[in-house]
mmCIF file of C-alpha atoms in Angstrom:
data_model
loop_
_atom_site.group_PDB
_atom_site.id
_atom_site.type_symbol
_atom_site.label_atom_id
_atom_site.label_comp_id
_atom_site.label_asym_id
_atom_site.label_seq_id
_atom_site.Cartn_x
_atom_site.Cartn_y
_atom_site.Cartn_z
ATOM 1 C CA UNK A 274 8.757 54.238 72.585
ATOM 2 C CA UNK A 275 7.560 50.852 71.993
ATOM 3 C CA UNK A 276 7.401 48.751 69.274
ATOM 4 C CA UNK A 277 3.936 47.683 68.167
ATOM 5 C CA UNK A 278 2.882 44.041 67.813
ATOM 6 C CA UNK A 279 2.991 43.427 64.032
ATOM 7 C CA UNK A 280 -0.436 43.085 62.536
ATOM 8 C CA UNK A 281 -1.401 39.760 61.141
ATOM 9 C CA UNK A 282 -4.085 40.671 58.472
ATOM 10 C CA UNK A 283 -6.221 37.638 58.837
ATOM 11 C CA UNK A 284 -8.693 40.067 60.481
ATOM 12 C CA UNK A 285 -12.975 40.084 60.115
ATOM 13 C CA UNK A 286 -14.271 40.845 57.737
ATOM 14 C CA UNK A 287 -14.232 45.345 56.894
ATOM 15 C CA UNK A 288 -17.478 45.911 55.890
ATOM 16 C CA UNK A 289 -19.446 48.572 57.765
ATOM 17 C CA UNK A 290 -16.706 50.483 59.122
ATOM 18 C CA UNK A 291 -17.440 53.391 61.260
ATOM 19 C CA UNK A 292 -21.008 52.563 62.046
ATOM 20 C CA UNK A 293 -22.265 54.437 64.690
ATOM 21 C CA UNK A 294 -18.940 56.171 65.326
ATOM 22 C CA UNK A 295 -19.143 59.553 67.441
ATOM 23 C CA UNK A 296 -19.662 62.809 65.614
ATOM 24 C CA UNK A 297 -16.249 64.016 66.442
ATOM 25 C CA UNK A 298 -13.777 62.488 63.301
ATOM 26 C CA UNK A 299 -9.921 63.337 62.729
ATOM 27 C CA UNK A 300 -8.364 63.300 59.227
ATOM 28 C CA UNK A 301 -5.722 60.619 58.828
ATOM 29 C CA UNK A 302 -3.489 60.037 55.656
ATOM 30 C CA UNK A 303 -3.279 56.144 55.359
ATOM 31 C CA UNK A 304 0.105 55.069 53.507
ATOM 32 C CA UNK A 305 0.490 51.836 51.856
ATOM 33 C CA UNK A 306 3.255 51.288 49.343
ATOM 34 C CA UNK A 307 3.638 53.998 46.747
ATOM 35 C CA UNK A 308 -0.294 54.940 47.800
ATOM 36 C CA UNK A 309 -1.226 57.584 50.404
ATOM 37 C CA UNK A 310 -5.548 58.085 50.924
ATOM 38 C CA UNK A 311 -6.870 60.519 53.659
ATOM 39 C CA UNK A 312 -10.184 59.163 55.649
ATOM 40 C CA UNK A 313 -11.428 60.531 58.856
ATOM 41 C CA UNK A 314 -11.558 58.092 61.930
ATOM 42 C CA UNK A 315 -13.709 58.754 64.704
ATOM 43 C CA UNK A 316 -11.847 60.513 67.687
ATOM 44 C CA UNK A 317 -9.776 58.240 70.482
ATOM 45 C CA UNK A 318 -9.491 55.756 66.755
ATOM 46 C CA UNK A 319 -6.937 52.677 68.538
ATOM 47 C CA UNK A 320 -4.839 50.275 66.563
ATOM 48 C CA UNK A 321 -7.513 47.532 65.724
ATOM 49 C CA UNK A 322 -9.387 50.061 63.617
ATOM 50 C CA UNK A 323 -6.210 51.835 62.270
ATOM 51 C CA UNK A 324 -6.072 48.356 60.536
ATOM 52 C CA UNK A 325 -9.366 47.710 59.466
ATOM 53 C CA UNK A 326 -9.213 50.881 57.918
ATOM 54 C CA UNK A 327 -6.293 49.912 55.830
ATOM 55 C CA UNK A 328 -8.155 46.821 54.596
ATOM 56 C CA UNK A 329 -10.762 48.933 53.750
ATOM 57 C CA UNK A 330 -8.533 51.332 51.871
ATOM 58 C CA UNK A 331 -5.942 48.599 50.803
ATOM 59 C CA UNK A 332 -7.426 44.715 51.001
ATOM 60 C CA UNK A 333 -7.300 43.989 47.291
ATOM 61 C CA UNK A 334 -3.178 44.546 47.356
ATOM 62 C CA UNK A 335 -2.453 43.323 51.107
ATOM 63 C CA UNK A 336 -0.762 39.765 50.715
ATOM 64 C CA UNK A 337 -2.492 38.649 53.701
ATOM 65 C CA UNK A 338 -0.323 35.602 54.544
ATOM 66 C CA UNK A 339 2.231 38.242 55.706
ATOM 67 C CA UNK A 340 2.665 40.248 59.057
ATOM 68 C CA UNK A 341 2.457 43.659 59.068
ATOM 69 C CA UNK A 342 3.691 47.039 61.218
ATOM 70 C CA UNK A 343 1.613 50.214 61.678
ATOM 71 C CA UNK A 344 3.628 53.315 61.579
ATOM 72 C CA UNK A 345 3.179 56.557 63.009
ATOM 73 C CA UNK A 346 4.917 59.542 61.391
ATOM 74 C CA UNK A 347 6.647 61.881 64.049
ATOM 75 C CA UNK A 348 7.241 65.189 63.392
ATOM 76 C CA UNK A 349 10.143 65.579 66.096
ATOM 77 C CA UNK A 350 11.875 63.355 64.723
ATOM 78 C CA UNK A 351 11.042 63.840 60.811
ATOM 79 C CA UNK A 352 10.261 59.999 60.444
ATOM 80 C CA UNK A 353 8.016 57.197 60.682
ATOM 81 C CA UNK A 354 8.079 55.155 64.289
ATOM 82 C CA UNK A 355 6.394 52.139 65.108
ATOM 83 C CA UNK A 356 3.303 52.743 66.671
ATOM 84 C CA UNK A 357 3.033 52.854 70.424
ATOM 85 C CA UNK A 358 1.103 50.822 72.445
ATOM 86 C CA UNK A 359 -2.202 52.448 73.681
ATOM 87 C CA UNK A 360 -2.005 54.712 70.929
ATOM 88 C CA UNK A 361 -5.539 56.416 70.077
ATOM 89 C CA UNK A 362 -6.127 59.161 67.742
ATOM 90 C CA UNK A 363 -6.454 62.891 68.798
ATOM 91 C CA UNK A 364 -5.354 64.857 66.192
ATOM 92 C CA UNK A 365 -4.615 64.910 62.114
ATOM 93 C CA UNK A 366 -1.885 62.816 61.284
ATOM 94 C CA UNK A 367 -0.287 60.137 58.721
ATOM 95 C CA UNK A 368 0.193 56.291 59.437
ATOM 96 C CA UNK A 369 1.419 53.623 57.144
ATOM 97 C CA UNK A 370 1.601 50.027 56.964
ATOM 98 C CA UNK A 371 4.573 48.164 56.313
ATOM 99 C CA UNK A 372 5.302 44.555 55.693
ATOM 100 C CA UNK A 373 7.433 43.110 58.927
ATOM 101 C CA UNK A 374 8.937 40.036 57.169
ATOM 102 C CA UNK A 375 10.567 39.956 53.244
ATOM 103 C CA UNK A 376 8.728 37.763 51.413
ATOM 104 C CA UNK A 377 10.160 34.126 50.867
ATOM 105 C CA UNK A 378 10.666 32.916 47.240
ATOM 106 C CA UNK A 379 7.656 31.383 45.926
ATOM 107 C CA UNK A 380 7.388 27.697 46.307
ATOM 108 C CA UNK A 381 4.977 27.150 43.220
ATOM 109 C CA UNK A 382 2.400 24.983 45.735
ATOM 110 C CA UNK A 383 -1.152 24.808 43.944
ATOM 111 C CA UNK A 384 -4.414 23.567 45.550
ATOM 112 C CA UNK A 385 -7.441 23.797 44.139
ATOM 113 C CA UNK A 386 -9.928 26.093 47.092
ATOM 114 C CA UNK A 387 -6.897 28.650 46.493
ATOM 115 C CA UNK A 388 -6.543 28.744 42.568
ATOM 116 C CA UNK A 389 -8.442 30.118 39.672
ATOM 117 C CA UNK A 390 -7.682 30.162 35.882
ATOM 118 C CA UNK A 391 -7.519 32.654 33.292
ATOM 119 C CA UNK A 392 -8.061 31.814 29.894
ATOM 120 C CA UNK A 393 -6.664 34.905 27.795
ATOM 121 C CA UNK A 394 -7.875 35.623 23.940
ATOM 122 C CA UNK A 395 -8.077 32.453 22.415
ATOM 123 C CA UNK A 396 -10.014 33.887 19.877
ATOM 124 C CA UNK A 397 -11.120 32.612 15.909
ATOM 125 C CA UNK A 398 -9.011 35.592 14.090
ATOM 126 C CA UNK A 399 -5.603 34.417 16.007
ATOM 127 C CA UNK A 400 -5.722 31.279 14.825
ATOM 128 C CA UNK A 401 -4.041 32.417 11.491
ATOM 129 C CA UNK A 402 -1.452 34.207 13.034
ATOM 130 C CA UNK A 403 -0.127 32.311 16.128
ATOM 131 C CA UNK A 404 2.361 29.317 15.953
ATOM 132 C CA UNK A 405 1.221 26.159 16.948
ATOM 133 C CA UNK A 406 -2.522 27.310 17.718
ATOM 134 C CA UNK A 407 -4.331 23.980 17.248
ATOM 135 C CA UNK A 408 -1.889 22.772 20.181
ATOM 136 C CA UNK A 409 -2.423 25.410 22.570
ATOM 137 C CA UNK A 410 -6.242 25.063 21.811
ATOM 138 C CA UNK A 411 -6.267 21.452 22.545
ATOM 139 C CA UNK A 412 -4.291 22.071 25.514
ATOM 140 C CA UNK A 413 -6.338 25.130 27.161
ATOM 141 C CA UNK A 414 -9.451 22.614 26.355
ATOM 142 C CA UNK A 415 -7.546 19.864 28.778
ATOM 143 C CA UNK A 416 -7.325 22.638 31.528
ATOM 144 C CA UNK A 417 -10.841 23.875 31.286
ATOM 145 C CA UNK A 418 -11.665 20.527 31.793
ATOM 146 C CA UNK A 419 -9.610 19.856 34.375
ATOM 147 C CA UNK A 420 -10.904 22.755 36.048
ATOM 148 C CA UNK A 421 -14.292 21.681 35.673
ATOM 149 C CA UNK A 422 -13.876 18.412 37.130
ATOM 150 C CA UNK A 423 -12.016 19.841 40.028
ATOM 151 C CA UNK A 424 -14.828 22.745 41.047
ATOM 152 C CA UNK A 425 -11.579 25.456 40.040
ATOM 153 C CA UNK A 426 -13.722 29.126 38.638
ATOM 154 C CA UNK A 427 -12.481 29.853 35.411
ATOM 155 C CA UNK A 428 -11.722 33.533 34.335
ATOM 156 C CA UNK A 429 -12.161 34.639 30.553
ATOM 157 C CA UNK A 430 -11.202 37.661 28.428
ATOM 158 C CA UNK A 431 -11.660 38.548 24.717
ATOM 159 C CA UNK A 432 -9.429 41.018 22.907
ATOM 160 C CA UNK A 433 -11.635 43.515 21.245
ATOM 161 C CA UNK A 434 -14.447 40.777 20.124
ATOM 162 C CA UNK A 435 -15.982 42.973 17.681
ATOM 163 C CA UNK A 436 -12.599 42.792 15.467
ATOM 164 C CA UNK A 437 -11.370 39.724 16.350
ATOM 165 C CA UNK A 438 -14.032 37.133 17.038
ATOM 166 C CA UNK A 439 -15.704 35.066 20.377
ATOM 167 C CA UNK A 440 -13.340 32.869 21.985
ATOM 168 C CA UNK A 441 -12.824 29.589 19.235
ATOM 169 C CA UNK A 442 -15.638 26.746 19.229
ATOM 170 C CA UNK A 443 -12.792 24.051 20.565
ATOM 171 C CA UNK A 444 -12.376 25.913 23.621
ATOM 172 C CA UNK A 445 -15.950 24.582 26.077
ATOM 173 C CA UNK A 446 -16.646 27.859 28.246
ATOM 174 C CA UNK A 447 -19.525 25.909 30.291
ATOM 175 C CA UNK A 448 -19.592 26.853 33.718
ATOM 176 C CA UNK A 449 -16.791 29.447 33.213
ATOM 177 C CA UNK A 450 -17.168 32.033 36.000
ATOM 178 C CA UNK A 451 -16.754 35.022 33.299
ATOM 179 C CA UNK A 452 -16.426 35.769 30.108
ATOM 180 C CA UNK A 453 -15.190 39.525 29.666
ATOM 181 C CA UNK A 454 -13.998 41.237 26.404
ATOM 182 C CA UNK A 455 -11.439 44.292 27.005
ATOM 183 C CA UNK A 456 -9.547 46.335 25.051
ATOM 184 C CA UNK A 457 -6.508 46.453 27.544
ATOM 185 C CA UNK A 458 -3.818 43.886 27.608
ATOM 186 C CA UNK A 459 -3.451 42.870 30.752
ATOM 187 C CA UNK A 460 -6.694 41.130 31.813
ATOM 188 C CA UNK A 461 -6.637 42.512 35.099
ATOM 189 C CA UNK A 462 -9.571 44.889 34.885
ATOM 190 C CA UNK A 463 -12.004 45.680 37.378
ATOM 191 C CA UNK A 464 -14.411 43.674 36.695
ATOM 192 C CA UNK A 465 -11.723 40.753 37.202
ATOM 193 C CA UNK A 466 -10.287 42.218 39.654
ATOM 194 C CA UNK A 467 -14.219 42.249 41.266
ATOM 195 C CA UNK A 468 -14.583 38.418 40.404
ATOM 196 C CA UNK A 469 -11.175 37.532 42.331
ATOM 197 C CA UNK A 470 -12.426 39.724 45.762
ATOM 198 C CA UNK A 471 -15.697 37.340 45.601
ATOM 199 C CA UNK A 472 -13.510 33.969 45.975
ATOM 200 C CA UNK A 473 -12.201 33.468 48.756
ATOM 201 C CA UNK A 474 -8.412 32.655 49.680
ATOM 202 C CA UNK A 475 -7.157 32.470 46.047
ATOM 203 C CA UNK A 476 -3.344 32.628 46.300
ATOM 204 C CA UNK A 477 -2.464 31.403 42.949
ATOM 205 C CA UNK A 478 -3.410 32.280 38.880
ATOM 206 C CA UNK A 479 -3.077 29.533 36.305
ATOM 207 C CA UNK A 480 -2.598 31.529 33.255
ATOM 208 C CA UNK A 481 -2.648 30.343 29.777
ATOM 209 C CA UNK A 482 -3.732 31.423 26.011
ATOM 210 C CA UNK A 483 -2.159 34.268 24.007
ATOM 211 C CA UNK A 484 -0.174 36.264 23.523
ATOM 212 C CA UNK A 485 2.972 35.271 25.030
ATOM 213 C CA UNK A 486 5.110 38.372 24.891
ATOM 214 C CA UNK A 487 2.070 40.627 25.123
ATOM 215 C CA UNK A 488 -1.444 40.249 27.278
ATOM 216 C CA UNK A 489 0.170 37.001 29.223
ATOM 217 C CA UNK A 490 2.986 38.711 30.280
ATOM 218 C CA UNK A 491 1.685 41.894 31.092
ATOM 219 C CA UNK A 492 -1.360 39.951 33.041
ATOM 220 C CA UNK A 493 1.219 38.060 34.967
ATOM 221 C CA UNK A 494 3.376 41.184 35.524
ATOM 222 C CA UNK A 495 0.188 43.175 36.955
ATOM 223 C CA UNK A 496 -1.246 39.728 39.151
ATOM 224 C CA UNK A 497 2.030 39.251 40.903
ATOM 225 C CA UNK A 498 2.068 42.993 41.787
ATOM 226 C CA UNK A 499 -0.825 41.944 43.419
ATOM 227 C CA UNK A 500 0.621 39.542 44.933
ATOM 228 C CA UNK A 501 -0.734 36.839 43.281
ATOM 229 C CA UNK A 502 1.406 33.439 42.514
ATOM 230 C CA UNK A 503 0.958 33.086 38.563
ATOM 231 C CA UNK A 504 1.534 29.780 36.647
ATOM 232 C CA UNK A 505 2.147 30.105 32.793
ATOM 233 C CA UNK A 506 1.398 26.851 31.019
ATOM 234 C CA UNK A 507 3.842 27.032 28.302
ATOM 235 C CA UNK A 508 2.191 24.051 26.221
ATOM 236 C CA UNK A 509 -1.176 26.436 26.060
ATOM 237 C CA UNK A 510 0.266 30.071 24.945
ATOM 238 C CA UNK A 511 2.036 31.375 22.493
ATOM 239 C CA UNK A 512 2.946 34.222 19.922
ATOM 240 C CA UNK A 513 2.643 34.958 16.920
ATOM 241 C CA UNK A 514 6.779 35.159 17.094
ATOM 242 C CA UNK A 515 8.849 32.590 18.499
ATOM 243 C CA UNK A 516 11.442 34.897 19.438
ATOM 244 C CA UNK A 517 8.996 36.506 21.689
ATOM 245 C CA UNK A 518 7.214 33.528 22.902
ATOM 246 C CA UNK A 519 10.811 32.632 23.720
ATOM 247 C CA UNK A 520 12.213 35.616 25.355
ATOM 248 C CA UNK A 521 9.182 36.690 27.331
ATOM 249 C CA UNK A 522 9.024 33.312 29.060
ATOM 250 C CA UNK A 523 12.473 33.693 30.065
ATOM 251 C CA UNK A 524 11.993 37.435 31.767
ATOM 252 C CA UNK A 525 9.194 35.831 33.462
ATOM 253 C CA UNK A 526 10.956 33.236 34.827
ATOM 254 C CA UNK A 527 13.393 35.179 35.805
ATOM 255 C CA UNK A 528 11.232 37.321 37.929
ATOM 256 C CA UNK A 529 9.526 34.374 40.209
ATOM 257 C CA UNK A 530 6.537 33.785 37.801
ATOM 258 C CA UNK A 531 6.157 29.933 37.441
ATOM 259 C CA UNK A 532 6.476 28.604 33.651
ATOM 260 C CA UNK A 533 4.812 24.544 33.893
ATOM 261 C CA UNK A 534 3.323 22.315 32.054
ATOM 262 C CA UNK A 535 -0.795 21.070 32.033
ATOM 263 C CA UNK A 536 -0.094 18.169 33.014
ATOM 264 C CA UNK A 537 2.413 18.924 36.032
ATOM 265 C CA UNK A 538 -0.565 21.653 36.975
ATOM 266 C CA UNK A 539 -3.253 19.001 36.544
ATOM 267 C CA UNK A 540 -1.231 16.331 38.747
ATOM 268 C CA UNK A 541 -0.137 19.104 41.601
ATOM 269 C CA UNK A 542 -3.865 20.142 41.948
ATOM 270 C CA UNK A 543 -4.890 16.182 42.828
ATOM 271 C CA UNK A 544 -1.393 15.562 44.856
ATOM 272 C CA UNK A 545 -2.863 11.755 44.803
ATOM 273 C CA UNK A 546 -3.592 9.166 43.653
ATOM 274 C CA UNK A 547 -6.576 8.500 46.561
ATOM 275 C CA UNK A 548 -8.149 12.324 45.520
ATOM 276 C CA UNK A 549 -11.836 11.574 44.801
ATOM 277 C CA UNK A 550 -11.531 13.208 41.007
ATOM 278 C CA UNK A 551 -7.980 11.350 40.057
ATOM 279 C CA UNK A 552 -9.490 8.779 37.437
ATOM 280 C CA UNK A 553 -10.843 11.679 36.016
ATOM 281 C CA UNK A 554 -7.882 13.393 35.359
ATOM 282 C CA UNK A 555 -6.191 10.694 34.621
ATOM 283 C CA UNK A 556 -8.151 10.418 32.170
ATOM 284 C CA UNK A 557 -7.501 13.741 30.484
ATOM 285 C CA UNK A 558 -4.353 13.510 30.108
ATOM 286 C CA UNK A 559 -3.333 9.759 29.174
ATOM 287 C CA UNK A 560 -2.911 10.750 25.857
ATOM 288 C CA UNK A 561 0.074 13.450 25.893
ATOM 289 C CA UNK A 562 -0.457 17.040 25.183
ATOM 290 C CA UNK A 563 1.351 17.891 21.616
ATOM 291 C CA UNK A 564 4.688 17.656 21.701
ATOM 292 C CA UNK A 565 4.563 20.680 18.728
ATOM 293 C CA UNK A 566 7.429 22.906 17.502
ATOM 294 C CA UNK A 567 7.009 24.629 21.212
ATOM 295 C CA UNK A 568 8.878 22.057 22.761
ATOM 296 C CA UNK A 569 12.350 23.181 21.411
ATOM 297 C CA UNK A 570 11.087 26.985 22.255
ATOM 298 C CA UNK A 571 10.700 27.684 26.032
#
């Protein structure tokens, strides 16, 4: 049997699958990961729409910088085998996709037409609670900034507003792309997840607010599931314990997640100093961000 030609997902777009397809359909089981969905595919279904079916199904958790095998699963044998060539479907059966190439460690590259940034709970009834919150305000202020100045859409979620307040009067949410509230940790929620599928290319998350150990981590846990590149700004979260802040930068670290600093984001987004919008942040960030108790607590 012969091996198929891995599929490189950089494919038109999915939309309006199946239009106009013959009456006669065939149930296939499409497997992706842990996830397994049955659709039916018109009769003599080939390889090309094998994968546009998986987009379909799938597109919202396909990295698609990566290549990718279809599978066929063959009874003689009791496994899956790489699809043949010519292969069309004629009766009920169960395909996955699989990635063809382990993924290389993250190099940490940002650019703005690929990045967004979420701003998480930086709300008025934290600001008791969480060390150093007057730095990370003035911080996440520099960012959203930044991000103005450089065209990047900002993302913005409120922990249970009604209890705990908008997002604090320091922090400018002009132009922001949306402001959510949630009750969940993690802010990836529909709705965000929604707002992400509308921008195109975005590779990378630069995440910042509160709290550390808590709706940043988990957010940065669920994003690089995803397959999303995350960036924590350390100088613009924190906890309400240092111990946490401390130890739940550390696990993410350790996991690939990318733990910077405003300005090295700011800087990495211009790359020079002949970008059109480098005065302006320059500007931002001649004065230094605090150098606050955080420092000695990464």
């Amino acid at each position: 049997m012969a091996a198929a030609e891995p599929a490189v997902l950089a494919l038109p777009n999915s939309g309006g699958l199946g239009a106009g397809a013959p009456s006669g359909t065939v149930p296939v089981l499409f497997c992706f990961s842990v996830f397994a969905r049955p659709l039916s595919v018109p009769h003599g279904a080939g390889y090309e729409l094998l994968i546009q079916k998986f987009l379909s199904l799938y597109g919202d958790q396909i990295d698609m910088h990566r290549k990718f095998v279809v599978q066929l699963f063959a009874e003689e044998w009791g496994q899956y085998v790489d699809l043949p060539k010519g292969f069309a479907v004629s009766e009920r059966c169960k395909v996955r996709l699989v990635p063809l190439q382990i993924q290389l460690t993250t190099l940490g590259n940002l650019t703005p037409s690929s990045t967004v940034f979420f701003c998480c709970d930086m709300q008025e009834r934290f600001r008791p609670a969480i060390k150093y919150f007057g730095d990370i305000i003035s911080v996440g202020q520099r960012l959203l900034q930044g991000a103005r100045i450089l065209g990047i859409p900002v993302i913005v979620t409120e922990q249970y507003p009604k209890g705990l307040g908008s997002t604090v009067q320091e922090i400018d949410l002009t132009g922001v792309k949306l402001v959510l509230p949630k009750t969940k940790f993690s802010m990836v929620l529909p709705e965000v997840e929604a707002a992400l599928a509308e921008i195109p290319g975005v590779r990378s998350v630069v995440l910042f607010g509160v709290e550390t150990h808590v709706c940043i981590q988990q957010t940065a846990l669920e994003l690089v599931g995803r397959g999303v590149e995350v960036h924590i700004v350390a100088d613009a979260t924190s906890s309400r314990s240092m111990m946490d802040r401390m130890f739940a930068l550390e696990r993410l670290a350790r996991t690939g997640i990318i733990v910077t600093t405003s300005e090295a984001v700011l800087l990495q987004l211009v790359a020079d100093k002949d970008h059109p919008k480098f005065k302006e942040i320059q500007n931002l960030i001649k004065a230094s961000a605090p150098e606050s108790g955080l420092l000695s607590k990464v």
